[in-house]
Short mmCIF file of C-alpha atoms and ligand atoms in Angstrom, two decimals:
data_model
loop_
_atom_site.label_atom_id
_atom_site.label_comp_id
_atom_site.label_asym_id
_atom_site.label_seq_id
_atom_site.Cartn_x
_atom_site.Cartn_y
_atom_site.Cartn_z
CA MET A 1 -20.61 -9.42 -29.53
CA ILE A 2 -23.10 -10.47 -26.95
CA THR A 3 -26.59 -9.10 -27.23
CA ARG A 4 -29.10 -9.22 -24.45
CA ARG A 5 -30.95 -11.95 -26.34
CA GLN A 6 -27.83 -14.06 -26.68
CA LEU A 7 -27.02 -13.46 -23.04
CA VAL A 8 -30.35 -14.96 -22.11
CA LYS A 9 -29.61 -17.86 -24.40
CA HIS A 10 -26.15 -18.47 -22.95
CA LEU A 11 -27.52 -18.53 -19.47
CA GLY A 12 -30.14 -20.91 -20.63
CA VAL A 13 -32.72 -19.58 -18.24
CA GLY A 14 -34.54 -16.52 -19.43
CA SER A 15 -36.16 -15.83 -16.10
CA LEU A 16 -32.80 -15.41 -14.43
CA VAL A 17 -32.23 -12.06 -16.05
CA THR A 18 -35.35 -10.43 -14.71
CA LEU A 19 -35.93 -10.23 -11.01
CA GLY A 20 -38.59 -8.16 -9.40
CA GLY A 21 -39.09 -6.32 -12.63
CA PHE A 22 -35.48 -5.20 -12.89
CA PRO A 23 -33.17 -6.86 -15.35
CA VAL A 24 -30.19 -8.31 -13.56
CA SER A 25 -27.62 -7.08 -15.98
CA TYR A 26 -24.56 -8.01 -13.99
CA LEU A 27 -24.74 -11.72 -14.64
CA VAL A 28 -21.64 -12.63 -16.59
CA ALA A 29 -22.33 -14.03 -20.02
CA GLN A 30 -20.19 -17.05 -20.71
CA SER A 31 -20.10 -18.49 -24.10
CA PRO A 32 -18.16 -21.68 -24.73
CA THR A 33 -18.02 -20.66 -28.36
CA THR A 34 -16.27 -17.32 -27.86
CA PRO A 35 -12.75 -17.70 -29.20
CA GLN A 36 -9.95 -17.52 -26.66
CA ASN A 37 -7.41 -14.75 -26.91
CA THR A 38 -3.84 -14.54 -25.72
CA LEU A 39 -3.68 -12.49 -22.55
CA ALA A 40 -2.39 -9.01 -23.31
CA ILE A 41 0.47 -7.92 -21.09
CA PRO A 42 0.60 -4.14 -20.59
CA PRO A 43 3.95 -2.67 -21.62
CA GLN A 44 6.23 -1.55 -18.82
CA LEU A 45 7.43 1.98 -18.30
CA ALA A 46 10.51 2.40 -16.14
CA GLY A 47 10.93 6.13 -16.72
CA THR A 48 14.03 8.03 -17.73
CA ALA A 49 16.58 9.24 -15.23
CA SER A 50 17.52 12.87 -15.13
CA ALA A 51 19.26 14.65 -12.25
CA GLY A 52 18.43 11.88 -9.81
CA VAL A 53 14.74 11.75 -10.70
CA GLN A 54 12.88 9.10 -12.72
CA HIS A 55 10.62 10.86 -15.23
CA PHE A 56 7.50 9.25 -16.65
CA ASN A 57 5.49 10.71 -19.52
CA LEU A 58 1.85 9.75 -19.29
CA HIS A 59 -0.34 10.83 -22.16
CA VAL A 60 -4.05 10.50 -21.46
CA GLN A 61 -5.81 9.94 -24.72
CA ALA A 62 -8.97 8.80 -26.43
CA GLY A 63 -8.75 5.78 -28.69
CA SER A 64 -10.51 2.78 -30.00
CA SER A 65 -10.16 -0.88 -29.01
CA ARG A 66 -11.26 -4.19 -30.46
CA PHE A 67 -12.87 -6.29 -27.74
CA MET A 68 -15.63 -7.73 -29.86
CA GLU A 69 -15.08 -9.68 -33.03
CA ASN A 70 -16.68 -7.21 -35.39
CA ALA A 71 -17.10 -3.90 -33.60
CA ASP A 72 -14.77 -1.23 -32.27
CA THR A 73 -15.19 0.28 -28.84
CA PRO A 74 -14.35 3.92 -28.18
CA THR A 75 -12.03 3.83 -25.16
CA LEU A 76 -9.63 5.91 -23.10
CA GLY A 77 -6.08 5.02 -22.27
CA ILE A 78 -2.70 6.21 -21.08
CA ASN A 79 -0.01 6.00 -23.79
CA GLY A 80 -2.38 3.67 -25.62
CA ASN A 81 -5.98 2.95 -26.45
CA TYR A 82 -7.11 1.21 -23.30
CA LEU A 83 -5.58 1.12 -19.79
CA GLY A 84 -2.02 2.29 -19.32
CA PRO A 85 1.51 0.93 -19.09
CA THR A 86 2.69 -0.80 -15.94
CA LEU A 87 4.84 1.75 -14.15
CA ARG A 88 7.97 0.31 -12.50
CA PHE A 89 9.22 2.22 -9.48
CA ASN A 90 12.09 1.32 -7.21
CA ARG A 91 11.69 1.90 -3.52
CA ASN A 92 13.48 5.14 -2.59
CA ASP A 93 13.32 6.47 -6.17
CA LYS A 94 12.32 10.07 -6.70
CA VAL A 95 9.69 10.08 -9.40
CA ALA A 96 8.16 12.80 -11.58
CA LEU A 97 4.97 11.76 -13.34
CA HIS A 98 4.07 14.11 -16.17
CA VAL A 99 0.38 13.70 -16.94
CA ASP A 100 -0.59 15.33 -20.19
CA ASN A 101 -4.28 15.44 -20.85
CA GLY A 102 -5.14 14.85 -24.48
CA LEU A 103 -8.84 14.46 -23.79
CA ALA A 104 -11.53 17.01 -24.47
CA GLU A 105 -12.52 16.87 -20.78
CA PRO A 106 -10.69 17.38 -17.49
CA THR A 107 -9.25 14.36 -15.72
CA THR A 108 -6.86 13.36 -12.94
CA LEU A 109 -4.51 10.46 -12.28
CA HIS A 110 -4.29 9.21 -8.72
CA TRP A 111 -1.46 7.00 -7.42
CA HIS A 112 -3.46 4.55 -5.38
CA GLY A 113 -1.79 3.26 -2.22
CA PHE A 114 1.13 5.70 -2.10
CA HIS A 115 2.31 7.71 0.88
CA LEU A 116 2.92 11.18 -0.56
CA PRO A 117 2.07 14.85 -0.11
CA ALA A 118 -1.63 15.51 -0.74
CA THR A 119 -0.77 17.98 -3.52
CA GLU A 120 0.88 15.12 -5.49
CA ASP A 121 -1.94 12.61 -4.92
CA GLY A 122 -3.86 13.12 -8.16
CA GLY A 123 -7.16 13.26 -6.34
CA PRO A 124 -10.19 15.42 -7.15
CA HIS A 125 -8.27 18.63 -6.41
CA GLN A 126 -5.44 17.97 -8.85
CA VAL A 127 -7.47 18.44 -12.00
CA VAL A 128 -5.60 18.31 -15.32
CA GLU A 129 -7.43 20.49 -17.80
CA PRO A 130 -7.53 19.45 -21.48
CA GLY A 131 -4.32 20.28 -23.27
CA THR A 132 -2.34 20.85 -20.09
CA VAL A 133 0.32 18.91 -18.23
CA TRP A 134 0.33 18.27 -14.51
CA THR A 135 3.39 16.83 -12.81
CA ALA A 136 3.33 14.81 -9.61
CA ARG A 137 6.62 14.53 -7.76
CA PHE A 138 7.25 12.29 -4.80
CA ASP A 139 9.66 9.86 -3.20
CA VAL A 140 8.66 6.22 -3.42
CA VAL A 141 8.63 5.10 0.19
CA GLN A 142 6.44 2.02 -0.30
CA PHE A 143 7.63 -1.52 0.15
CA ALA A 144 7.80 -3.71 -2.92
CA GLY A 145 4.28 -4.47 -4.05
CA THR A 146 1.46 -4.02 -6.52
CA PHE A 147 -0.27 -0.65 -6.72
CA TRP A 148 -2.27 1.16 -9.36
CA TYR A 149 -3.23 4.47 -10.85
CA HIS A 150 -6.57 5.66 -12.12
CA SER A 151 -8.76 8.66 -12.79
CA HIS A 152 -10.08 10.32 -9.67
CA MET A 153 -12.05 13.04 -11.42
CA MET A 154 -14.78 14.43 -9.18
CA ASP A 155 -18.14 12.83 -10.08
CA LYS A 156 -16.50 11.16 -13.08
CA SER A 157 -14.12 8.56 -11.71
CA GLY A 158 -16.55 5.78 -12.51
CA GLU A 159 -17.08 6.83 -16.09
CA GLN A 160 -13.42 7.53 -16.84
CA VAL A 161 -12.08 4.37 -15.25
CA TYR A 162 -14.77 2.39 -17.03
CA GLN A 163 -13.54 3.75 -20.34
CA GLY A 164 -9.98 2.74 -19.53
CA LEU A 165 -8.14 5.25 -17.36
CA ALA A 166 -6.30 2.85 -15.08
CA GLY A 167 -3.00 1.00 -14.95
CA MET A 168 -0.75 -1.00 -12.64
CA ILE A 169 2.25 0.20 -10.68
CA ILE A 170 4.87 -2.25 -9.44
CA VAL A 171 7.30 -1.18 -6.76
CA ASP A 172 10.52 -3.14 -6.53
CA GLU A 173 13.07 -3.16 -3.78
CA PRO A 174 16.62 -3.27 -5.07
CA GLU A 175 17.77 -5.49 -2.26
CA GLN A 176 14.87 -7.92 -2.50
CA SER A 177 16.33 -11.29 -1.72
CA TYR A 178 13.28 -13.57 -1.53
CA PRO A 179 13.05 -16.05 -4.38
CA LEU A 180 9.82 -15.05 -6.10
CA PRO A 181 9.01 -15.22 -9.80
CA ASN A 182 10.02 -11.85 -11.23
CA VAL A 183 10.16 -12.08 -14.99
CA TYR A 184 7.40 -9.73 -16.10
CA GLY A 185 4.89 -11.32 -18.43
CA VAL A 186 6.58 -14.72 -18.12
CA ASP A 187 6.24 -15.88 -14.54
CA ASP A 188 5.29 -12.55 -12.94
CA ILE A 189 2.02 -11.58 -14.52
CA PRO A 190 -0.21 -8.52 -14.16
CA VAL A 191 -3.87 -9.58 -13.94
CA ILE A 192 -6.10 -6.51 -14.16
CA VAL A 193 -9.66 -7.76 -13.82
CA GLN A 194 -12.60 -5.70 -15.03
CA ASP A 195 -16.18 -6.33 -16.10
CA ARG A 196 -17.81 -4.38 -18.89
CA ARG A 197 -21.18 -4.04 -20.54
CA PHE A 198 -21.25 -3.65 -24.30
CA ASP A 199 -23.90 -2.32 -26.58
CA ASP A 200 -24.58 -4.14 -29.82
CA ASP A 201 -22.47 -1.61 -31.73
CA GLY A 202 -19.45 -2.30 -29.52
CA THR A 203 -19.64 0.82 -27.36
CA PHE A 204 -19.43 0.50 -23.60
CA ARG A 205 -22.74 1.04 -21.89
CA TYR A 206 -22.41 2.92 -18.66
CA MET A 207 -25.10 3.43 -16.03
CA ASN A 208 -28.10 2.66 -18.18
CA LEU A 209 -30.00 0.59 -15.63
CA TYR A 210 -31.51 1.28 -12.25
CA GLU A 211 -29.34 -1.20 -10.36
CA ASP A 212 -26.16 0.45 -11.66
CA MET A 213 -27.00 3.35 -9.36
CA VAL A 214 -27.52 1.09 -6.38
CA VAL A 215 -24.94 -1.72 -6.49
CA GLY A 216 -22.60 0.11 -8.86
CA MET A 217 -21.75 -0.54 -12.48
CA ARG A 218 -21.32 -4.20 -13.31
CA GLY A 219 -20.93 -5.69 -16.76
CA GLU A 220 -21.48 -9.08 -18.36
CA THR A 221 -18.10 -9.43 -20.06
CA ILE A 222 -14.90 -10.02 -18.11
CA LEU A 223 -11.73 -8.38 -19.36
CA VAL A 224 -8.27 -9.20 -18.08
CA ASN A 225 -5.71 -6.57 -19.11
CA GLY A 226 -8.32 -5.60 -21.68
CA THR A 227 -8.49 -9.12 -23.15
CA VAL A 228 -11.81 -10.94 -23.57
CA ASN A 229 -11.77 -14.67 -22.78
CA PRO A 230 -8.02 -14.66 -22.11
CA VAL A 231 -5.49 -17.50 -22.07
CA PHE A 232 -2.07 -17.31 -20.55
CA GLU A 233 0.53 -19.81 -21.67
CA ALA A 234 2.77 -20.70 -18.74
CA SER A 235 6.34 -21.91 -19.16
CA THR A 236 7.28 -22.22 -15.49
CA ARG A 237 6.15 -24.38 -12.61
CA PHE A 238 5.23 -21.44 -10.39
CA ILE A 239 3.52 -18.36 -11.67
CA ARG A 240 2.98 -15.18 -9.70
CA LEU A 241 -0.30 -13.47 -10.51
CA ARG A 242 -0.60 -9.83 -9.48
CA LEU A 243 -4.35 -9.63 -9.11
CA LEU A 244 -5.80 -6.13 -9.31
CA ASN A 245 -9.53 -5.69 -9.11
CA ALA A 246 -9.86 -2.63 -11.33
CA SER A 247 -13.59 -3.10 -11.85
CA ASN A 248 -15.96 -0.32 -10.95
CA ALA A 249 -18.10 -2.26 -8.51
CA ARG A 250 -17.81 -6.04 -8.73
CA THR A 251 -16.22 -8.15 -5.99
CA TYR A 252 -14.53 -11.35 -7.09
CA THR A 253 -14.00 -14.57 -5.19
CA PHE A 254 -11.00 -15.99 -6.98
CA ALA A 255 -10.42 -19.74 -7.08
CA LEU A 256 -8.82 -22.28 -9.39
CA SER A 257 -11.19 -24.42 -11.39
CA ASP A 258 -10.11 -27.68 -9.74
CA ARG A 259 -10.13 -26.05 -6.32
CA ARG A 260 -6.40 -26.57 -5.84
CA GLN A 261 -4.52 -24.61 -3.27
CA PHE A 262 -2.66 -21.43 -4.14
CA TYR A 263 -0.65 -19.08 -1.97
CA GLN A 264 -1.27 -15.43 -1.32
CA ILE A 265 2.10 -13.71 -0.90
CA ALA A 266 1.19 -10.02 -0.89
CA SER A 267 -1.71 -7.74 -0.06
CA ASP A 268 -2.33 -4.10 -1.08
CA GLY A 269 0.80 -2.62 0.44
CA GLY A 270 3.37 -5.36 -0.03
CA LEU A 271 4.47 -8.83 0.99
CA LEU A 272 2.78 -10.85 3.70
CA SER A 273 4.99 -12.36 6.35
CA GLY A 274 4.76 -15.68 4.56
CA PRO A 275 2.77 -17.44 1.82
CA VAL A 276 -0.81 -18.04 2.97
CA PRO A 277 -2.34 -21.23 1.53
CA MET A 278 -5.88 -20.65 0.30
CA THR A 279 -8.48 -22.07 -2.04
CA THR A 280 -10.60 -18.94 -2.41
CA LEU A 281 -9.66 -15.29 -2.23
CA GLU A 282 -12.14 -12.44 -2.05
CA LEU A 283 -11.02 -9.20 -3.64
CA ALA A 284 -13.16 -6.07 -3.74
CA VAL A 285 -12.63 -3.11 -6.02
CA ALA A 286 -9.14 -1.60 -5.71
CA GLU A 287 -7.76 -4.44 -3.58
CA ARG A 288 -4.67 -6.24 -4.81
CA ALA A 289 -3.31 -9.66 -4.01
CA GLU A 290 -0.27 -11.43 -5.36
CA ILE A 291 -0.68 -15.18 -5.53
CA LEU A 292 1.58 -18.08 -6.44
CA VAL A 293 0.02 -20.88 -8.46
CA GLU A 294 1.80 -24.17 -9.01
CA LEU A 295 1.20 -25.80 -12.38
CA ARG A 296 1.81 -29.26 -13.78
CA ALA A 297 3.24 -29.69 -17.26
CA GLY A 298 0.70 -29.89 -20.05
CA GLU A 299 -2.36 -29.10 -17.96
CA GLU A 300 -5.01 -26.45 -18.27
CA VAL A 301 -6.57 -24.86 -15.22
CA LYS A 302 -8.71 -21.77 -14.97
CA LEU A 303 -8.75 -18.85 -12.63
CA VAL A 304 -12.46 -18.56 -11.93
CA ASN A 305 -14.92 -16.58 -9.90
CA GLU A 306 -16.68 -18.72 -7.35
CA ALA A 307 -20.30 -18.01 -6.54
CA VAL A 308 -20.96 -16.79 -3.01
CA GLN A 309 -24.13 -17.85 -1.28
CA SER A 310 -25.96 -14.74 -0.21
CA GLY A 311 -26.89 -14.38 3.41
CA PHE A 312 -29.20 -11.50 2.62
CA PRO A 313 -32.68 -12.16 4.01
CA GLU A 314 -35.39 -12.80 1.49
CA PHE A 315 -37.85 -9.96 1.31
CA PRO A 316 -40.24 -9.30 -1.51
CA GLY A 317 -38.99 -6.62 -3.80
CA ALA A 318 -36.21 -5.73 -6.16
CA MET A 319 -33.70 -4.54 -3.56
CA SER A 320 -33.70 -7.80 -1.67
CA GLN A 321 -33.37 -9.80 -4.86
CA MET A 322 -30.61 -7.57 -6.14
CA MET A 323 -28.62 -8.11 -2.97
CA ARG A 324 -29.26 -11.84 -2.95
CA GLU A 325 -28.12 -12.24 -6.54
CA LEU A 326 -25.11 -9.97 -6.24
CA ASP A 327 -22.19 -12.40 -6.33
CA ALA A 328 -24.08 -15.64 -6.72
CA GLN A 329 -22.63 -16.69 -10.06
CA ASN A 330 -19.70 -18.83 -11.17
CA PHE A 331 -17.73 -17.73 -14.20
CA ASP A 332 -14.28 -18.06 -15.79
CA ILE A 333 -11.71 -15.28 -15.61
CA LEU A 334 -8.43 -16.50 -17.07
CA THR A 335 -7.32 -19.81 -18.59
CA LEU A 336 -3.84 -20.94 -17.55
CA ARG A 337 -2.32 -23.33 -20.07
CA ALA A 338 0.90 -24.99 -19.03
CA GLN A 339 3.43 -25.94 -21.68
CA SER A 340 4.45 -29.59 -21.93
CA GLN A 341 7.78 -28.74 -20.24
CA LEU A 342 7.91 -26.34 -17.33
CA ALA A 343 10.99 -24.61 -15.98
CA ASP A 344 11.56 -25.15 -12.28
CA ASN A 345 11.75 -21.47 -11.51
CA ILE A 346 11.45 -21.25 -7.74
CA VAL A 347 11.00 -23.20 -4.55
CA LEU A 348 8.01 -22.05 -2.50
CA PRO A 349 9.49 -19.78 0.17
CA GLU A 350 8.61 -20.44 3.80
CA SER A 351 8.66 -16.85 4.88
CA LEU A 352 8.79 -13.55 3.05
CA THR A 353 9.23 -10.56 5.30
CA SER A 354 8.62 -9.37 8.79
CA ILE A 355 5.74 -7.01 9.28
CA TYR A 356 5.79 -4.53 12.10
CA ARG A 357 2.32 -4.58 13.63
CA LEU A 358 1.15 -1.15 14.71
CA PRO A 359 0.35 -1.43 18.41
CA GLU A 360 -3.20 -0.53 19.31
CA ALA A 361 -1.89 1.29 22.36
CA ALA A 362 -0.08 3.78 20.13
CA ALA A 363 -3.36 5.21 18.92
CA THR A 364 -4.38 8.51 20.46
CA THR A 365 -7.70 8.94 18.69
CA THR A 366 -10.52 6.69 17.54
CA ARG A 367 -12.67 8.05 14.74
CA ARG A 368 -15.92 6.51 13.65
CA PHE A 369 -17.14 6.29 10.10
CA GLN A 370 -20.56 4.94 9.32
CA LEU A 371 -21.21 3.90 5.75
CA SER A 372 -24.78 4.07 4.62
CA MET A 373 -26.90 4.02 1.53
CA GLY A 374 -29.36 6.82 2.09
CA SER A 375 -32.99 5.97 1.96
CA GLY A 376 -35.30 7.10 -0.75
CA MET A 377 -35.52 6.59 -4.46
CA ARG A 378 -34.02 9.90 -5.42
CA SER A 379 -31.50 10.33 -8.15
CA GLY A 380 -28.76 11.51 -5.85
CA GLU A 381 -27.92 14.43 -8.08
CA ASP A 382 -27.96 17.04 -5.35
CA ARG A 383 -25.13 17.22 -2.88
CA GLY A 384 -24.18 18.87 0.36
CA PRO A 385 -23.93 18.06 4.00
CA GLY A 386 -26.53 16.84 6.38
CA ARG A 387 -29.46 14.53 6.53
CA GLY A 388 -33.03 15.22 5.74
CA ASN A 389 -35.21 15.44 2.74
CA ARG A 390 -32.59 17.02 0.57
CA ASN A 391 -30.58 13.86 0.92
CA GLY A 392 -33.50 11.53 0.52
CA GLY A 393 -36.00 10.73 3.18
CA GLY A 394 -38.22 8.04 1.75
CA GLY A 395 -38.32 4.32 2.39
CA GLY A 396 -35.91 1.63 1.28
CA HIS A 397 -32.25 1.82 0.35
CA GLY A 398 -31.84 3.08 -3.11
CA GLY A 399 -31.68 5.89 -5.50
CA GLY A 400 -28.07 6.82 -5.13
CA ASN A 401 -27.64 8.56 -1.79
CA PHE A 402 -24.39 7.23 -0.47
CA LEU A 403 -23.23 8.73 2.78
CA ILE A 404 -20.39 8.57 5.28
CA ASN A 405 -21.44 9.72 8.73
CA GLY A 406 -24.61 11.05 7.17
CA ARG A 407 -22.83 13.39 4.78
CA ARG A 408 -22.16 13.50 1.11
CA MET A 409 -18.75 14.51 -0.20
CA ALA A 410 -18.39 18.25 -0.73
CA GLU A 411 -15.11 19.50 -2.18
CA ASP A 412 -15.08 22.61 -0.01
CA PHE A 413 -15.73 20.76 3.25
CA ILE A 414 -12.97 19.15 5.35
CA ASN A 415 -14.52 16.30 7.28
CA GLU A 416 -11.59 15.38 9.52
CA THR A 417 -8.48 17.12 10.80
CA ILE A 418 -5.65 14.87 11.93
CA GLU A 419 -2.54 15.78 13.82
CA LEU A 420 0.79 15.00 12.15
CA ASN A 421 2.79 12.13 13.65
CA THR A 422 -0.12 10.50 15.37
CA THR A 423 -1.56 7.02 15.13
CA GLU A 424 -5.32 6.63 14.89
CA ILE A 425 -7.87 3.87 14.97
CA TRP A 426 -10.69 4.24 12.50
CA GLU A 427 -13.79 2.27 13.30
CA LEU A 428 -15.79 1.55 10.17
CA THR A 429 -19.39 0.42 10.37
CA ASN A 430 -21.87 -0.34 7.63
CA ASN A 431 -25.60 -0.19 8.15
CA SER A 432 -26.44 -0.65 4.48
CA PRO A 433 -27.46 -3.92 2.82
CA MET A 434 -24.21 -4.39 0.86
CA MET A 435 -20.45 -4.48 1.39
CA HIS A 436 -18.43 -1.30 0.76
CA PRO A 437 -14.65 -1.38 0.12
CA PHE A 438 -13.32 1.51 2.22
CA HIS A 439 -10.13 3.16 0.96
CA VAL A 440 -7.93 5.72 2.70
CA HIS A 441 -5.44 7.86 0.80
CA ASN A 442 -1.98 8.72 2.10
CA GLY A 443 -0.59 5.26 2.48
CA GLN A 444 -1.11 1.95 4.16
CA PHE A 445 -2.95 0.85 7.27
CA GLN A 446 -3.44 -2.41 9.14
CA LEU A 447 -6.58 -4.23 10.18
CA LEU A 448 -7.14 -4.68 13.88
CA ASP A 449 -10.32 -6.69 13.78
CA ARG A 450 -13.66 -7.42 12.17
CA ASN A 451 -16.53 -7.58 14.62
CA GLY A 452 -13.94 -8.01 17.35
CA VAL A 453 -12.28 -11.00 15.67
CA ALA A 454 -8.66 -10.83 14.49
CA PRO A 455 -8.37 -10.76 10.69
CA PRO A 456 -7.34 -13.85 8.71
CA ALA A 457 -3.64 -14.31 7.84
CA ASN A 458 -3.99 -12.78 4.38
CA GLU A 459 -5.32 -9.56 5.89
CA MET A 460 -2.49 -9.23 8.41
CA GLY A 461 -0.28 -7.26 6.04
CA TRP A 462 -0.41 -3.67 4.80
CA LYS A 463 -3.71 -2.59 3.30
CA ASP A 464 -5.17 0.56 1.78
CA THR A 465 -8.63 -0.76 1.01
CA VAL A 466 -10.71 -2.92 3.30
CA ARG A 467 -14.02 -4.66 2.82
CA VAL A 468 -16.66 -3.57 5.30
CA GLY A 469 -19.52 -6.04 5.03
CA SER A 470 -23.13 -5.24 5.72
CA GLY A 471 -23.56 -4.98 9.48
CA GLU A 472 -19.82 -5.30 10.09
CA ARG A 473 -17.60 -3.25 12.36
CA VAL A 474 -14.02 -3.13 11.09
CA ARG A 475 -11.22 -1.42 12.97
CA ILE A 476 -8.11 -0.22 11.16
CA ILE A 477 -5.01 1.47 12.52
CA MET A 478 -2.94 4.02 10.63
CA ARG A 479 -0.04 6.41 11.18
CA PHE A 480 -0.12 9.92 9.74
CA THR A 481 3.49 10.94 9.17
CA ASP A 482 5.77 13.08 7.00
CA PHE A 483 3.32 15.33 5.18
CA SER A 484 1.09 18.03 6.55
CA ASN A 485 -0.84 20.69 4.72
CA ALA A 486 -3.94 22.38 6.12
CA GLU A 487 -5.03 23.38 2.62
CA ALA A 488 -4.67 20.14 0.72
CA PRO A 489 -6.92 17.27 1.75
CA TYR A 490 -6.63 13.53 1.20
CA MET A 491 -9.68 11.43 0.44
CA TYR A 492 -11.28 8.45 2.08
CA HIS A 493 -14.11 6.75 0.28
CA CYS A 494 -15.98 3.70 -0.82
CA HIS A 495 -14.10 2.36 -3.86
CA ILE A 496 -17.27 1.25 -5.63
CA LEU A 497 -16.80 4.08 -8.08
CA GLU A 498 -20.50 4.79 -8.52
CA HIS A 499 -20.83 5.15 -4.76
CA GLU A 500 -17.79 7.42 -4.61
CA ASP A 501 -19.12 9.55 -7.47
CA ARG A 502 -22.46 9.84 -5.68
CA GLY A 503 -21.14 11.13 -2.41
CA MET A 504 -19.61 8.25 -0.43
CA MET A 505 -16.34 10.09 0.07
CA GLY A 506 -14.87 12.47 2.62
CA GLN A 507 -11.76 14.60 3.05
CA PHE A 508 -9.12 14.81 5.75
CA VAL A 509 -6.19 17.10 6.28
CA VAL A 510 -3.07 16.36 8.29
CA VAL A 511 -1.82 19.42 10.20
CU1 C2O B 1 -8.13 4.21 -5.86
CU2 C2O B 1 -9.34 7.47 -3.91
O1 C2O B 1 -8.70 5.86 -4.94
CU1 CU B 2 -6.31 5.97 -3.47
CU1 CU B 3 -20.03 1.53 -1.53
#
């Protein structure tokens, strides 16, 4: 259990935790004395076949988990106390996901990254009331890849995901021929990264500080698959890590502790055209990346977060300091311990798949989305369209007014209407002081460019969430096919869950 006092002690520098009068709570507390724990591997759920459909029973429940040595944490989970099982889908399967809500409050489960009818999406309109079952049915049309599911309850996604309502989904392709590690939990490893803040009695603390409302909820303790200070014991030369940033707000810059090269092989929506050698990999909330790491027998190497130097200009005041400190810290995420003998499981493939690039010329419409953090120090509790005082009119970015094109999310307002079977370019700009990961429901898109420059190789594959940095202009291209319904909207939003819950979301219908 890490108290605030101990946190200060671990960091060694008391003054680091107070900046401009606000405690910087999101610095990760690392204690060399915390015992290491074997990385938990979420159980897999492959469903049961009946009449050509794979059925999955997902029971949303309250529970209790032991993260700290001597305190229990009340948590939420799916078929368990914290997080949920890894769902295994095959491409072209028909699935039926039966979500039974055993909580005392309404919830939803959203299938993040999937191309499906809006009524099956598990977004804010598919509420599952306590004691009821909601079933989502769809055909899995995705390529093989790493996806996830999580609560998308209106105004409550942040809180419910924080307490544990999230899990991984792996899509397989029956005919997959590429030689990648594929033994789950052995050389093909789910890595669900989250940061949490604990109270002294073991309970999660959620949104108890001013900066939680501005930069989103960050915690001082890193969990991987719900394990504190985790170690994974590797038995093979290559391991495939399926990285999922399931944090509420924190962006990670993954690296290996000795700065060795690794290879990114997949992005949000599936395989890249070939392994991309890298030494650091930035992953915002909801983004996924599969990486291959090569190990040597008997060694220990750590997956770490690498500090990023802030480019934010230095102004006096808490906001500037908050932004400057945001990701400026190194910390450990997962220890990889190689056994003294390693099985030669694969040879690094040269290429993986061929990706059809959506031609820019196919787009018939360009839509613009401006992401902004409304000015003013208001609490952001009121909602509704439009600018003006009601949505905050004071000075400085703060207080929880998060807008897209000047509007807050309203469930009864359709922001965009899109014609079925068209291709569109969405131009995303960000005039706020921090990066926002922009997510679009209803499938996968591609990046055209960032500030006019072609994306790096690891962003040339299918994506459903894209980082839009402060001052950046990012263009994405997407097809809207198969499903139309004027009544049922899909969402687009910032995936920092506290921003989403405070209005940085909009709705589109395909007609
Ligand atoms: Cu990961 Cu709108 O969701
Ligand atoms: Cu989604
Ligand atoms: Cu945001």
